[in-house]
Amino acid sequence: MHFTLFQKIGLSILIFAWLIFGSMMLSDILIKVDNSNIDALRLVSLPPSDDVSVEQEAEPEAAAQSAGLDVLMASTDAAAGKSVFKNCKACHSIDKGGKNKIGPNLWNIVGKAQASTDGFKYSDALSSRGGTWSFEELNGFLTKPSEYISGTKMKYKGIKKDGARAALLMYLRAQSDNPLALP
Ligand code: HEC
């Protein structure tokens, strides 16, 4: 096939125009798809409530709560808690069958009924509480004993640092034949 010069010029203009037009169409399609994606995302992330500002304020608090005891405990271990237990040794033994000292023996304390160690005379405050030493109860009590159970005989100021308490809980949990499942 032979083209004249004019035909060649005409043809290249056509191809050029087709390319421009084609790419415009293509980008148009892409942008449309993009927009619809963004709209879909907006729909999903919009809170169901009418009052958006209230919903948004509540979010950081929820996030802080979810970085709670379970997360702290998962990021530490019993070995780290062993050194925190030095704070307790003056009053508590923790070996299996260990003697009660100023405080009761703490073997298998996690998951155990409160004030239930044989041969220890508990305060009324603790013995009338009637709960179980869950991780949450221990965490609350060990933060500040006198405040968590007012009237307790345990004269100990408590452990302020969340991370140190979490490590201690890992250690207490491990001192058992059958450690309670992690929270
Ligand atoms: C100054 C002594 C003393 C220290 C230090 C101390 N405790 Fe106690 N603890 C006690 C006494 C006394 C009780 C009994 C409390 C009561 O009857 O109200 C007790 C009770 C407890 C109980 C409840 C036991 C049960 O059978 O219900 C736990 C758990 C406990 N202590 C953990 C700890 C841990 C962990 C530490 C270290 C961070 C610690 N204690 C430090 C004296 C102490």
mmCIF file of C-alpha atoms and ligand atoms in Angstrom:
data_model
loop_
_atom_site.group_PDB
_atom_site.id
_atom_site.type_symbol
_atom_site.label_atom_id
_atom_site.label_comp_id
_atom_site.label_asym_id
_atom_site.label_seq_id
_atom_site.Cartn_x
_atom_site.Cartn_y
_atom_site.Cartn_z
ATOM 1 C CA MET A 1 0.000 0.000 0.000
ATOM 2 C CA HIS A 2 1.312 3.395 -0.894
ATOM 3 C CA PHE A 3 0.244 6.640 0.814
ATOM 4 C CA THR A 4 0.762 10.109 -0.506
ATOM 5 C CA LEU A 5 2.385 12.641 1.788
ATOM 6 C CA PHE A 6 -0.995 14.254 2.477
ATOM 7 C CA GLN A 7 -2.522 10.905 3.315
ATOM 8 C CA LYS A 8 0.367 10.205 5.690
ATOM 9 C CA ILE A 9 -0.055 13.585 7.419
ATOM 10 C CA GLY A 10 -3.818 13.073 7.618
ATOM 11 C CA LEU A 11 -3.382 9.609 9.045
ATOM 12 C CA SER A 12 -0.913 10.740 11.709
ATOM 13 C CA ILE A 13 -3.259 13.557 12.759
ATOM 14 C CA LEU A 14 -6.048 10.995 13.069
ATOM 15 C CA ILE A 15 -3.939 8.640 15.137
ATOM 16 C CA PHE A 16 -2.761 11.537 17.295
ATOM 17 C CA ALA A 17 -6.321 12.747 17.870
ATOM 18 C CA TRP A 18 -7.435 9.217 18.661
ATOM 19 C CA LEU A 19 -4.656 8.801 21.215
ATOM 20 C CA ILE A 20 -5.514 12.096 22.968
ATOM 21 C CA PHE A 21 -9.208 11.294 22.936
ATOM 22 C CA GLY A 22 -8.585 7.771 24.156
ATOM 23 C CA SER A 23 -6.413 8.819 27.052
ATOM 24 C CA MET A 24 -8.949 11.462 28.062
ATOM 25 C CA MET A 25 -11.672 8.836 28.126
ATOM 26 C CA LEU A 26 -9.465 6.504 30.095
ATOM 27 C CA SER A 27 -8.519 9.073 32.738
ATOM 28 C CA ASP A 28 -12.171 10.028 32.987
ATOM 29 C CA ILE A 29 -13.080 6.443 33.744
ATOM 30 C CA LEU A 30 -10.267 6.097 36.252
ATOM 31 C CA ILE A 31 -11.235 9.284 38.080
ATOM 32 C CA LYS A 32 -14.858 8.198 38.202
ATOM 33 C CA VAL A 33 -13.894 4.862 39.698
ATOM 34 C CA ASP A 34 -11.695 6.656 42.196
ATOM 35 C CA ASN A 35 -14.462 9.026 43.256
ATOM 36 C CA SER A 36 -16.905 6.226 43.760
ATOM 37 C CA ASN A 37 -14.338 4.451 45.917
ATOM 38 C CA ILE A 38 -13.899 7.510 48.078
ATOM 39 C CA ASP A 39 -17.662 7.855 48.437
ATOM 40 C CA ALA A 40 -17.917 4.223 49.433
ATOM 41 C CA LEU A 41 -15.193 4.719 52.040
ATOM 42 C CA ARG A 42 -16.960 7.778 53.418
ATOM 43 C CA LEU A 43 -20.168 5.827 53.748
ATOM 44 C CA VAL A 44 -18.433 3.064 55.639
ATOM 45 C CA SER A 45 -16.524 5.326 58.016
ATOM 46 C CA LEU A 46 -19.428 7.619 58.832
ATOM 47 C CA PRO A 47 -20.699 6.840 62.327
ATOM 48 C CA PRO A 48 -24.360 5.892 62.514
ATOM 49 C CA SER A 49 -25.123 8.745 64.883
ATOM 50 C CA ASP A 50 -26.255 12.189 63.678
ATOM 51 C CA ASP A 51 -23.922 13.857 66.109
ATOM 52 C CA VAL A 52 -20.605 13.271 64.407
ATOM 53 C CA SER A 53 -18.548 15.384 66.826
ATOM 54 C CA VAL A 54 -19.600 13.330 69.849
ATOM 55 C CA GLU A 55 -18.773 10.093 68.061
ATOM 56 C CA GLN A 56 -15.351 11.353 67.108
ATOM 57 C CA GLU A 57 -14.539 12.447 70.648
ATOM 58 C CA ALA A 58 -15.413 9.018 71.964
ATOM 59 C CA GLU A 59 -12.955 7.277 69.670
ATOM 60 C CA PRO A 60 -9.583 8.065 71.328
ATOM 61 C CA GLU A 61 -10.957 6.925 74.692
ATOM 62 C CA ALA A 62 -12.050 3.603 73.235
ATOM 63 C CA ALA A 63 -8.593 3.172 71.728
ATOM 64 C CA ALA A 64 -6.950 3.849 75.092
ATOM 65 C CA GLN A 65 -9.166 1.264 76.732
ATOM 66 C CA SER A 66 -8.348 -1.369 74.183
ATOM 67 C CA ALA A 67 -4.646 -0.871 74.975
ATOM 68 C CA GLY A 68 -5.579 -2.331 78.321
ATOM 69 C CA LEU A 69 -4.414 -5.088 80.604
ATOM 70 C CA ASP A 70 -4.511 -7.793 77.909
ATOM 71 C CA VAL A 71 -2.204 -5.797 75.639
ATOM 72 C CA LEU A 72 0.130 -4.884 78.505
ATOM 73 C CA MET A 73 0.343 -8.496 79.639
ATOM 74 C CA ALA A 74 0.991 -9.746 76.126
ATOM 75 C CA SER A 75 3.961 -7.382 75.880
ATOM 76 C CA THR A 76 5.714 -8.651 79.023
ATOM 77 C CA ASP A 77 6.460 -11.979 80.723
ATOM 78 C CA ALA A 78 6.719 -13.847 84.002
ATOM 79 C CA ALA A 79 10.502 -13.384 84.163
ATOM 80 C CA ALA A 80 10.040 -9.602 84.258
ATOM 81 C CA GLY A 81 7.386 -10.018 86.951
ATOM 82 C CA LYS A 82 9.662 -12.077 89.177
ATOM 83 C CA SER A 83 11.679 -9.008 90.102
ATOM 84 C CA VAL A 84 8.494 -7.008 90.785
ATOM 85 C CA PHE A 85 7.489 -9.741 93.255
ATOM 86 C CA LYS A 86 10.466 -8.708 95.426
ATOM 87 C CA ASN A 87 8.068 -6.046 96.717
ATOM 88 C CA CYS A 88 5.845 -8.759 98.136
ATOM 89 C CA LYS A 89 8.340 -11.267 99.526
ATOM 90 C CA ALA A 90 8.565 -9.719 102.999
ATOM 91 C CA CYS A 91 4.943 -10.699 103.585
ATOM 92 C CA HIS A 92 4.120 -13.436 101.076
ATOM 93 C CA SER A 93 5.554 -16.820 100.111
ATOM 94 C CA ILE A 94 4.479 -18.062 96.699
ATOM 95 C CA ASP A 95 5.893 -21.609 96.484
ATOM 96 C CA LYS A 96 3.463 -24.513 96.472
ATOM 97 C CA GLY A 97 2.590 -25.386 100.080
ATOM 98 C CA GLY A 98 4.559 -22.364 101.329
ATOM 99 C CA LYS A 99 3.827 -20.935 104.774
ATOM 100 C CA ASN A 100 1.581 -17.988 105.424
ATOM 101 C CA LYS A 101 3.640 -15.064 106.659
ATOM 102 C CA ILE A 102 2.277 -11.593 107.413
ATOM 103 C CA GLY A 103 0.120 -12.211 104.353
ATOM 104 C CA PRO A 104 -1.238 -15.515 102.968
ATOM 105 C CA ASN A 105 0.698 -17.849 100.666
ATOM 106 C CA LEU A 106 0.061 -16.823 97.053
ATOM 107 C CA TRP A 107 0.554 -20.128 95.160
ATOM 108 C CA ASN A 108 -2.150 -20.453 92.481
ATOM 109 C CA ILE A 109 -3.679 -17.099 93.481
ATOM 110 C CA VAL A 110 -4.868 -16.146 89.966
ATOM 111 C CA GLY A 111 -8.416 -17.413 89.510
ATOM 112 C CA LYS A 112 -8.665 -18.452 93.190
ATOM 113 C CA ALA A 113 -11.541 -17.477 95.482
ATOM 114 C CA GLN A 114 -10.655 -14.414 97.532
ATOM 115 C CA ALA A 115 -9.675 -14.922 101.183
ATOM 116 C CA SER A 116 -9.649 -18.712 100.803
ATOM 117 C CA THR A 117 -6.158 -19.784 101.851
ATOM 118 C CA ASP A 118 -6.308 -22.202 104.768
ATOM 119 C CA GLY A 119 -4.953 -21.060 108.097
ATOM 120 C CA PHE A 120 -4.838 -17.349 107.372
ATOM 121 C CA LYS A 121 -6.900 -14.865 109.305
ATOM 122 C CA TYR A 122 -8.139 -12.340 106.774
ATOM 123 C CA SER A 123 -9.608 -8.922 107.454
ATOM 124 C CA ASP A 124 -13.403 -8.652 107.426
ATOM 125 C CA ALA A 125 -13.097 -6.366 104.414
ATOM 126 C CA LEU A 126 -11.454 -9.057 102.293
ATOM 127 C CA SER A 127 -13.272 -12.107 103.640
ATOM 128 C CA SER A 128 -16.685 -10.516 103.132
ATOM 129 C CA ARG A 129 -15.896 -9.516 99.557
ATOM 130 C CA GLY A 130 -16.601 -12.991 98.229
ATOM 131 C CA GLY A 131 -15.079 -12.551 94.790
ATOM 132 C CA THR A 132 -12.449 -14.288 92.690
ATOM 133 C CA TRP A 133 -8.912 -13.076 92.025
ATOM 134 C CA SER A 134 -9.355 -12.418 88.317
ATOM 135 C CA PHE A 135 -6.640 -10.474 86.486
ATOM 136 C CA GLU A 136 -8.830 -7.367 86.738
ATOM 137 C CA GLU A 137 -9.372 -7.744 90.499
ATOM 138 C CA LEU A 138 -5.668 -8.311 91.127
ATOM 139 C CA ASN A 139 -4.772 -5.389 88.898
ATOM 140 C CA GLY A 140 -7.148 -3.086 90.770
ATOM 141 C CA PHE A 141 -6.103 -4.327 94.232
ATOM 142 C CA LEU A 142 -2.371 -4.132 93.523
ATOM 143 C CA THR A 143 -2.645 -0.581 92.128
ATOM 144 C CA LYS A 144 -3.587 0.702 95.578
ATOM 145 C CA PRO A 145 -4.781 -1.963 98.056
ATOM 146 C CA SER A 146 -6.213 0.403 100.683
ATOM 147 C CA GLU A 147 -8.317 2.182 98.096
ATOM 148 C CA TYR A 148 -9.523 -0.885 96.175
ATOM 149 C CA ILE A 149 -10.555 -2.800 99.302
ATOM 150 C CA SER A 150 -10.856 -0.303 102.101
ATOM 151 C CA GLY A 151 -10.201 -1.944 105.448
ATOM 152 C CA THR A 152 -7.732 -4.525 104.061
ATOM 153 C CA LYS A 153 -4.950 -5.702 106.356
ATOM 154 C CA MET A 154 -2.459 -5.507 103.503
ATOM 155 C CA LYS A 155 -0.361 -2.488 104.374
ATOM 156 C CA TYR A 156 1.291 -1.912 101.058
ATOM 157 C CA LYS A 157 1.260 1.261 98.998
ATOM 158 C CA GLY A 158 0.674 -0.482 95.669
ATOM 159 C CA ILE A 159 2.378 -0.486 92.280
ATOM 160 C CA LYS A 160 1.701 2.606 90.219
ATOM 161 C CA LYS A 161 3.272 1.550 86.923
ATOM 162 C CA ASP A 162 0.819 -0.304 84.645
ATOM 163 C CA GLY A 163 3.654 -2.200 82.952
ATOM 164 C CA ALA A 164 5.165 -3.417 86.240
ATOM 165 C CA ARG A 165 1.756 -4.633 87.432
ATOM 166 C CA ALA A 166 1.156 -6.435 84.151
ATOM 167 C CA ALA A 167 4.519 -8.207 84.503
ATOM 168 C CA LEU A 168 3.707 -9.123 88.122
ATOM 169 C CA LEU A 169 0.375 -10.613 86.990
ATOM 170 C CA MET A 170 2.242 -12.733 84.426
ATOM 171 C CA TYR A 171 4.478 -14.000 87.245
ATOM 172 C CA LEU A 172 1.597 -14.677 89.666
ATOM 173 C CA ARG A 173 -0.262 -16.515 86.883
ATOM 174 C CA ALA A 174 2.726 -18.766 86.223
ATOM 175 C CA GLN A 175 2.895 -19.860 89.887
ATOM 176 C CA SER A 176 0.283 -22.549 89.402
ATOM 177 C CA ASP A 177 -0.033 -26.121 88.145
ATOM 178 C CA ASN A 178 -2.740 -24.948 85.791
ATOM 179 C CA PRO A 179 -2.296 -21.239 84.870
ATOM 180 C CA LEU A 180 -5.462 -19.328 83.997
ATOM 181 C CA ALA A 181 -5.878 -18.427 80.315
ATOM 182 C CA LEU A 182 -4.510 -14.993 79.436
ATOM 183 C CA PRO A 183 -7.067 -12.186 79.122
HETATM 184 C C1 HEC B 1 3.422 -5.467 104.426
HETATM 185 C C2 HEC B 1 3.024 -6.809 104.059
HETATM 186 C C3 HEC B 1 2.507 -7.053 102.674
HETATM 187 C C4 HEC B 1 3.091 -6.738 101.488
HETATM 188 C C5 HEC B 1 4.397 -5.985 101.233
HETATM 189 C C6 HEC B 1 2.237 -7.278 100.455
HETATM 190 N N1 HEC B 1 1.150 -7.890 101.018
HETATM 191 FE FE1 HEC B 1 -0.344 -8.838 100.036
HETATM 192 N N2 HEC B 1 -1.302 -9.176 101.777
HETATM 193 C C7 HEC B 1 -0.825 -8.823 103.022
HETATM 194 C C8 HEC B 1 -1.843 -9.116 104.010
HETATM 195 C C9 HEC B 1 -1.738 -8.853 105.512
HETATM 196 C C10 HEC B 1 -2.948 -9.640 103.299
HETATM 197 C C11 HEC B 1 -4.309 -10.039 103.864
HETATM 198 C C12 HEC B 1 -5.217 -8.864 103.537
HETATM 199 C C13 HEC B 1 -6.568 -8.881 104.255
HETATM 200 O O1 HEC B 1 -6.914 -9.862 104.905
HETATM 201 O O2 HEC B 1 -7.256 -7.861 104.120
HETATM 202 C C14 HEC B 1 -2.559 -9.679 101.898
HETATM 203 C C15 HEC B 1 -3.368 -10.169 100.891
HETATM 204 C C16 HEC B 1 -2.980 -10.280 99.589
HETATM 205 C C17 HEC B 1 -3.771 -10.897 98.569
HETATM 206 C C18 HEC B 1 -5.128 -11.558 98.740
HETATM 207 C C19 HEC B 1 -4.859 -13.039 99.006
HETATM 208 C C20 HEC B 1 -6.085 -13.904 99.227
HETATM 209 O O3 HEC B 1 -5.893 -15.075 99.601
HETATM 210 O O4 HEC B 1 -7.229 -13.451 99.016
HETATM 211 C C21 HEC B 1 -3.055 -10.814 97.407
HETATM 212 C C22 HEC B 1 -3.452 -11.316 96.056
HETATM 213 C C23 HEC B 1 -1.820 -10.150 97.742
HETATM 214 N N3 HEC B 1 -1.813 -9.842 99.060
HETATM 215 C C24 HEC B 1 -0.822 -9.889 96.825
HETATM 216 C C25 HEC B 1 0.308 -9.142 97.114
HETATM 217 C C26 HEC B 1 1.326 -8.819 96.144
HETATM 218 C C27 HEC B 1 1.325 -9.293 94.704
HETATM 219 C C28 HEC B 1 2.227 -8.030 96.765
HETATM 220 C C29 HEC B 1 3.442 -7.362 96.157
HETATM 221 C C30 HEC B 1 3.218 -6.443 95.107
HETATM 222 C C31 HEC B 1 1.804 -7.889 98.132
HETATM 223 N N4 HEC B 1 0.642 -8.576 98.317
HETATM 224 C C32 HEC B 1 2.498 -7.191 99.097
HETATM 225 C C33 HEC B 1 0.396 -8.264 103.304
HETATM 226 C C34 HEC B 1 1.278 -7.772 102.378
#
